[in-house]
Coordinates of C-alpha atoms in Angstrom, one line a residue:
M1 CA 86.7 120.2 43.5
V2 CA 89.2 121.4 46.1
R3 CA 92.0 119.2 47.1
V4 CA 93.5 119.8 50.5
Q5 CA 96.9 118.3 51.3
V6 CA 97.7 117.9 55.0
E7 CA 101.4 118.2 55.7
D8 CA 103.0 116.2 58.5
I9 CA 104.7 118.1 61.3
N10 CA 107.0 116.5 63.9
D11 CA 104.5 116.1 66.7
N12 CA 105.3 112.5 67.7
A13 CA 108.4 111.5 69.7
P14 CA 110.0 108.1 69.2
V15 CA 108.6 105.3 71.4
F16 CA 110.6 102.2 72.5
V17 CA 108.7 99.0 71.9
G18 CA 109.0 95.5 73.3
L19 CA 109.7 96.7 76.8
P20 CA 111.0 95.9 79.3
Y21 CA 114.6 95.3 78.1
Y22 CA 117.2 93.1 79.8
A23 CA 120.4 91.7 78.4
A24 CA 123.3 89.5 79.4
V25 CA 126.8 89.1 77.9
Q26 CA 129.4 86.4 78.5
V27 CA 132.6 87.6 80.3
E28 CA 134.6 85.9 77.5
A29 CA 132.8 87.7 74.7
E30 CA 135.0 89.2 72.0
P31 CA 134.8 92.9 70.8
G32 CA 132.1 93.2 68.1
S33 CA 129.9 90.5 69.7
P34 CA 126.2 91.4 69.4
I35 CA 124.5 91.8 72.7
F36 CA 121.0 93.2 72.3
R37 CA 118.9 95.3 70.0
V38 CA 116.6 98.1 71.1
T39 CA 113.8 99.3 68.8
A40 CA 111.9 102.5 68.7
V41 CA 109.1 103.6 66.4
D42 CA 107.9 107.1 65.4
R43 CA 104.4 107.7 64.0
D44 CA 105.4 110.7 61.9
K45 CA 106.1 110.3 58.2
G46 CA 109.2 110.7 56.2
I47 CA 112.3 112.2 57.8
N48 CA 110.2 113.2 60.9
G49 CA 109.7 109.4 61.5
E50 CA 113.3 108.3 61.0
V51 CA 115.0 107.4 64.3
S52 CA 118.6 107.1 65.4
Y53 CA 120.1 105.6 68.6
Y54 CA 122.7 106.8 71.0
L55 CA 124.3 105.8 74.3
K56 CA 124.5 108.3 77.1
D57 CA 127.4 106.3 78.7
D58 CA 129.2 103.4 77.0
H59 CA 130.9 102.4 80.3
G60 CA 134.0 101.8 78.2
H61 CA 132.7 98.5 76.9
F62 CA 129.7 99.1 74.7
E63 CA 128.6 100.8 71.5
I64 CA 125.4 101.1 69.5
D65 CA 124.6 101.1 65.8
R66 CA 122.9 104.5 65.3
L67 CA 120.6 103.2 62.5
T68 CA 119.6 99.7 63.8
G69 CA 119.8 100.1 67.6
G70 CA 122.0 97.0 67.7
L71 CA 124.1 97.0 70.9
R72 CA 127.5 95.3 70.7
L73 CA 130.7 94.9 72.7
K74 CA 133.4 97.5 72.1
K75 CA 136.0 96.3 74.6
S76 CA 136.6 93.0 76.3
F77 CA 136.0 92.5 80.0
E78 CA 138.5 91.5 82.6
S79 CA 138.6 87.7 82.9
D80 CA 137.7 87.8 86.6
L81 CA 134.7 90.1 86.1
S82 CA 131.5 88.2 86.9
N83 CA 127.9 89.1 87.8
Q84 CA 128.6 92.8 87.1
E85 CA 125.6 94.8 86.1
Y86 CA 125.7 97.9 83.9
Q87 CA 122.8 100.3 83.7
M88 CA 122.6 101.3 80.1
V89 CA 120.9 104.6 79.1
V90 CA 119.9 104.7 75.5
Y91 CA 118.2 107.6 73.9
T92 CA 116.7 107.9 70.4
K93 CA 115.7 111.0 68.4
D94 CA 113.9 111.5 65.2
G95 CA 114.9 113.5 62.1
G96 CA 112.4 116.3 62.6
Y97 CA 113.1 119.9 63.3
P98 CA 113.3 120.4 66.2
P99 CA 114.0 116.7 66.8
L100 CA 112.0 114.9 69.5
S101 CA 113.6 112.2 71.6
S102 CA 113.0 109.5 74.2
T103 CA 115.2 107.9 76.8
L104 CA 115.3 104.3 78.1
E105 CA 117.3 102.6 80.9
F106 CA 117.9 98.9 81.2
P107 CA 120.5 96.5 82.7
I108 CA 123.2 94.4 81.1
T109 CA 124.6 91.7 83.2
V110 CA 128.1 90.2 82.7
V111 CA 127.9 86.4 83.3
N112 CA 130.4 83.6 83.1
K113 CA 129.7 80.2 81.5
A114 CA 129.3 78.5 84.9
M115 CA 126.6 80.9 86.2
P116 CA 123.0 79.7 86.4
V117 CA 120.7 81.4 83.9
F118 CA 117.0 82.2 84.6
D119 CA 114.4 81.6 82.0
K120 CA 113.2 85.2 82.4
S121 CA 115.0 88.5 83.0
F122 CA 112.6 89.3 85.8
Y123 CA 109.3 87.9 87.2
A124 CA 106.1 89.6 88.2
V125 CA 102.9 88.2 89.8
P126 CA 99.7 89.7 91.3
V127 CA 98.1 88.1 94.3
N128 CA 95.1 89.0 96.4
E129 CA 95.7 90.0 100.0
D130 CA 93.2 87.3 101.2
V131 CA 95.1 84.5 99.5
A132 CA 95.3 81.4 101.7
V133 CA 98.6 80.7 103.6
H134 CA 100.8 78.1 101.8
T135 CA 99.3 78.9 98.4
P136 CA 101.9 78.7 95.6
I137 CA 101.9 81.9 93.6
L138 CA 104.9 81.6 91.1
G139 CA 107.5 79.2 89.9
I140 CA 111.1 80.3 89.2
N141 CA 113.3 78.3 86.9
A142 CA 117.1 78.5 86.3
T143 CA 119.5 76.2 84.5
S144 CA 123.2 75.7 85.0
P145 CA 125.7 74.7 82.4
E146 CA 127.0 72.1 84.8
G147 CA 123.7 70.4 85.1
Q148 CA 120.5 70.6 87.2
N149 CA 122.3 71.3 90.5
I150 CA 120.3 74.5 91.4
I151 CA 119.1 75.5 94.8
Y152 CA 116.9 78.6 95.3
T153 CA 116.8 81.1 98.1
I154 CA 115.1 84.5 98.8
V155 CA 117.9 86.8 99.8
E156 CA 116.3 90.3 99.8
G157 CA 112.9 92.0 99.9
D158 CA 111.0 89.9 102.5
P159 CA 111.8 91.4 105.9
S160 CA 108.6 90.1 107.5
L161 CA 109.0 86.6 106.1
Q162 CA 105.8 86.6 104.1
F163 CA 107.1 84.2 101.4
D164 CA 109.0 81.0 101.1
I165 CA 110.7 79.4 98.1
G166 CA 111.2 75.7 97.5
F167 CA 114.9 75.3 97.6
D168 CA 114.9 72.6 94.9
T169 CA 111.6 73.5 93.0
G170 CA 111.8 77.3 92.8
V171 CA 108.1 77.6 93.7
I172 CA 107.3 80.7 95.8
R173 CA 104.5 80.3 98.4
V174 CA 102.8 82.7 100.8
I175 CA 103.6 81.6 104.3
N176 CA 102.1 84.5 106.3
S177 CA 99.0 86.5 105.7
L178 CA 99.3 89.5 103.4
D179 CA 97.7 92.9 104.0
Y180 CA 97.5 95.4 101.2
E181 CA 97.1 98.2 103.7
I182 CA 100.5 97.4 105.3
A183 CA 102.5 96.3 102.2
P184 CA 100.9 96.7 98.8
S185 CA 103.9 95.3 96.9
F186 CA 107.2 93.4 97.4
R187 CA 110.3 93.2 95.3
L188 CA 112.0 89.9 96.1
T189 CA 115.5 89.0 95.1
V190 CA 115.8 85.3 94.4
R191 CA 119.2 83.6 94.1
A192 CA 119.9 80.5 92.2
T193 CA 123.1 78.7 93.2
D194 CA 124.9 75.8 91.6
Y195 CA 125.7 73.7 94.7
L196 CA 128.5 71.9 92.9
T197 CA 130.5 74.9 91.6
G198 CA 129.1 77.7 93.9
A199 CA 128.3 79.8 90.9
R200 CA 125.2 81.9 91.4
A201 CA 122.9 84.4 89.8
E202 CA 120.0 86.6 91.0
V203 CA 116.7 87.8 89.6
D204 CA 114.1 90.3 90.8
V205 CA 110.5 89.1 91.5
D206 CA 107.8 91.8 91.8
V207 CA 104.8 90.7 93.9
T208 CA 101.8 93.1 93.6
V209 CA 99.2 92.6 96.4
N210 CA 95.7 93.3 95.2
D211 CA 93.3 95.0 97.6
V212 CA 90.2 93.2 98.6
N213 CA 87.3 94.8 100.5
D214 CA 88.2 93.6 104.0
N215 CA 87.9 96.8 106.0
P216 CA 84.5 98.2 106.9
P217 CA 84.0 102.0 107.3
V218 CA 84.9 103.2 110.8
F219 CA 83.2 106.3 112.4
E220 CA 85.4 108.8 114.1
K221 CA 83.1 108.8 117.1
T222 CA 81.2 106.0 118.9
S223 CA 78.1 108.2 119.0
Y224 CA 77.0 111.6 117.9
K225 CA 74.9 114.3 119.6
A226 CA 73.6 117.7 118.5
V227 CA 71.4 120.3 120.1
L228 CA 69.0 122.4 117.9
S229 CA 66.6 125.2 118.6
E230 CA 63.0 124.4 117.7
T231 CA 63.1 127.5 115.6
A232 CA 65.7 126.1 113.3
M233 CA 64.8 126.6 109.7
I234 CA 64.5 123.7 107.2
G235 CA 67.9 122.9 105.9
T236 CA 69.7 123.9 109.1
P237 CA 72.9 121.8 109.6
A238 CA 72.7 119.7 112.7
L239 CA 76.0 117.8 112.7
Q240 CA 78.3 115.8 110.4
V241 CA 79.2 112.2 110.8
V242 CA 82.5 111.0 109.4
A243 CA 83.6 107.5 108.6
T244 CA 86.8 106.4 107.0
D245 CA 87.7 103.1 105.2
K246 CA 91.3 101.8 105.2
D247 CA 90.9 99.9 101.9
S248 CA 92.2 101.2 98.5
E249 CA 90.4 103.8 96.5
K250 CA 88.2 101.3 94.6
N251 CA 86.8 100.0 97.9
N252 CA 86.9 103.0 100.3
I253 CA 84.2 105.4 99.0
V254 CA 81.7 105.8 101.8
R255 CA 78.0 106.5 101.5
Y256 CA 75.7 107.5 104.4
Q257 CA 72.0 106.9 105.1
I258 CA 69.6 107.3 108.0
F259 CA 67.6 104.2 108.7
Y260 CA 65.4 102.4 111.2
P261 CA 64.6 105.2 113.6
T262 CA 64.3 104.0 117.2
D263 CA 62.0 106.8 118.3
A264 CA 58.2 107.1 118.0
Y265 CA 58.6 109.7 115.2
N266 CA 60.0 109.1 111.8
S267 CA 63.5 110.7 111.9
T268 CA 64.0 110.1 108.2
D269 CA 61.1 112.6 107.7
H270 CA 62.6 115.3 110.0
F271 CA 66.3 114.9 109.0
H272 CA 68.2 114.5 105.8
I273 CA 71.7 113.2 105.4
D274 CA 74.0 114.1 102.5
S275 CA 75.0 110.6 101.3
S276 CA 78.6 111.7 100.3
S277 CA 79.6 114.1 103.1
G278 CA 77.6 112.7 106.1
L279 CA 76.2 116.2 106.8
I280 CA 72.8 116.0 108.6
L281 CA 70.3 118.8 108.0
T282 CA 66.7 119.4 109.2
A283 CA 64.1 118.4 106.6
R284 CA 61.1 119.7 108.6
M285 CA 60.3 122.3 111.2
L286 CA 60.9 121.1 114.7
D287 CA 58.6 121.5 117.7
H288 CA 59.9 121.0 121.2
E289 CA 56.3 120.6 122.5
L290 CA 55.8 117.6 120.2
V291 CA 59.2 115.9 120.2
Q292 CA 62.1 116.9 122.6
R293 CA 64.6 114.4 121.2
Y294 CA 65.3 112.3 118.1
D295 CA 67.3 109.1 118.2
F296 CA 68.2 107.4 115.0
I297 CA 70.9 105.3 113.3
V298 CA 73.3 106.3 110.5
R299 CA 74.8 103.6 108.4
A300 CA 78.1 104.0 106.5
T301 CA 78.5 101.6 103.5
D302 CA 81.6 101.3 101.3
N303 CA 81.6 100.6 97.6
G304 CA 83.4 97.3 97.7
F305 CA 82.0 94.0 96.6
P306 CA 80.5 92.7 98.7
P307 CA 80.0 96.1 100.5
L308 CA 80.8 96.4 104.1
S309 CA 79.1 98.8 106.5
S310 CA 79.1 100.2 110.1
E311 CA 76.5 101.9 112.1
V312 CA 76.5 104.7 114.7
S313 CA 73.8 106.2 116.9
V314 CA 72.8 109.8 116.6
T315 CA 70.9 112.0 119.0
V316 CA 69.4 115.4 118.2
V317 CA 68.0 117.3 121.2
V318 CA 65.4 120.0 120.5
N319 CA 65.7 123.1 122.7
D320 CA 62.5 124.8 123.8
M321 CA 62.0 128.4 122.8
N322 CA 59.4 130.8 124.1
D323 CA 57.1 130.4 121.1
N324 CA 53.8 129.8 122.9
P325 CA 51.8 132.5 124.7
P326 CA 49.7 131.7 127.8
V327 CA 46.3 130.3 127.0
F328 CA 43.4 130.5 129.4
N329 CA 41.6 127.2 129.9
Q330 CA 38.3 128.8 129.2
L331 CA 37.1 131.8 127.3
L332 CA 34.8 133.3 129.9
Y333 CA 35.0 133.5 133.6
E334 CA 32.1 134.5 135.8

């Protein structure tokens, strides 16, 4: 029996868990007051998996326990400081050699006792671009130490007035049609104000607009025409049709096909189209004496659900070549 022992190497960096982070601290907090705790894990074993925490900038007010990741107040704030936000940069490294590290940034907001407090540090909601106007998409909630005297307003992030918030309910609604192709996302800033004291707080709301398949492929030209010699070999490129789709990647892949020829001859037998590129090639030998012109339709279809399509007319003119010798109308003349 042979026993093989696999030794661990330091090949995993620490990873922060429980993201995203957000913290708030009262302006009256005393030095030493706990504020927040960050946590990172390392998949390595032994000393390679032991993590320690550090602050890149303490802003003169904060410190962190290197072993636990506990963030606490080091120095008191000025009494008139309110609604100040500090961007904290925390990095963690493991005990391996060489050590591996990770960095994280998150906000700490200084609040006073009178400020409204939101029930979440931030809000996020997805919405389809074809959502009906006046549809509620999200509810925001804040409480005030002075009682339920909160009014809500959207103060930033909505230049085209796509959204509205109930001033007393905090319910956000769509009030103008959304279009993924114009604006795929919004970051709204919602303000909660205590109308008795004037104290206020703000929170970010991320609205992600989901694309729906609402744009059909559009051809670059209204019609296409090509001229080929009747001596063209099989596989000769005739022309290329191109259609584009304004939808997102999951809905804008275009496929081409020739269908329903309008001429007396079956164009699908004489021409082939590459379904991905739109390149049309000859599939049979051509003969001007039999057919001088082919007219057919190319359809472009996207990969959305349900799929949308567009059509364009294509004409291929066959040029005559001197490929037939004179023929007497009878074999013998007397």
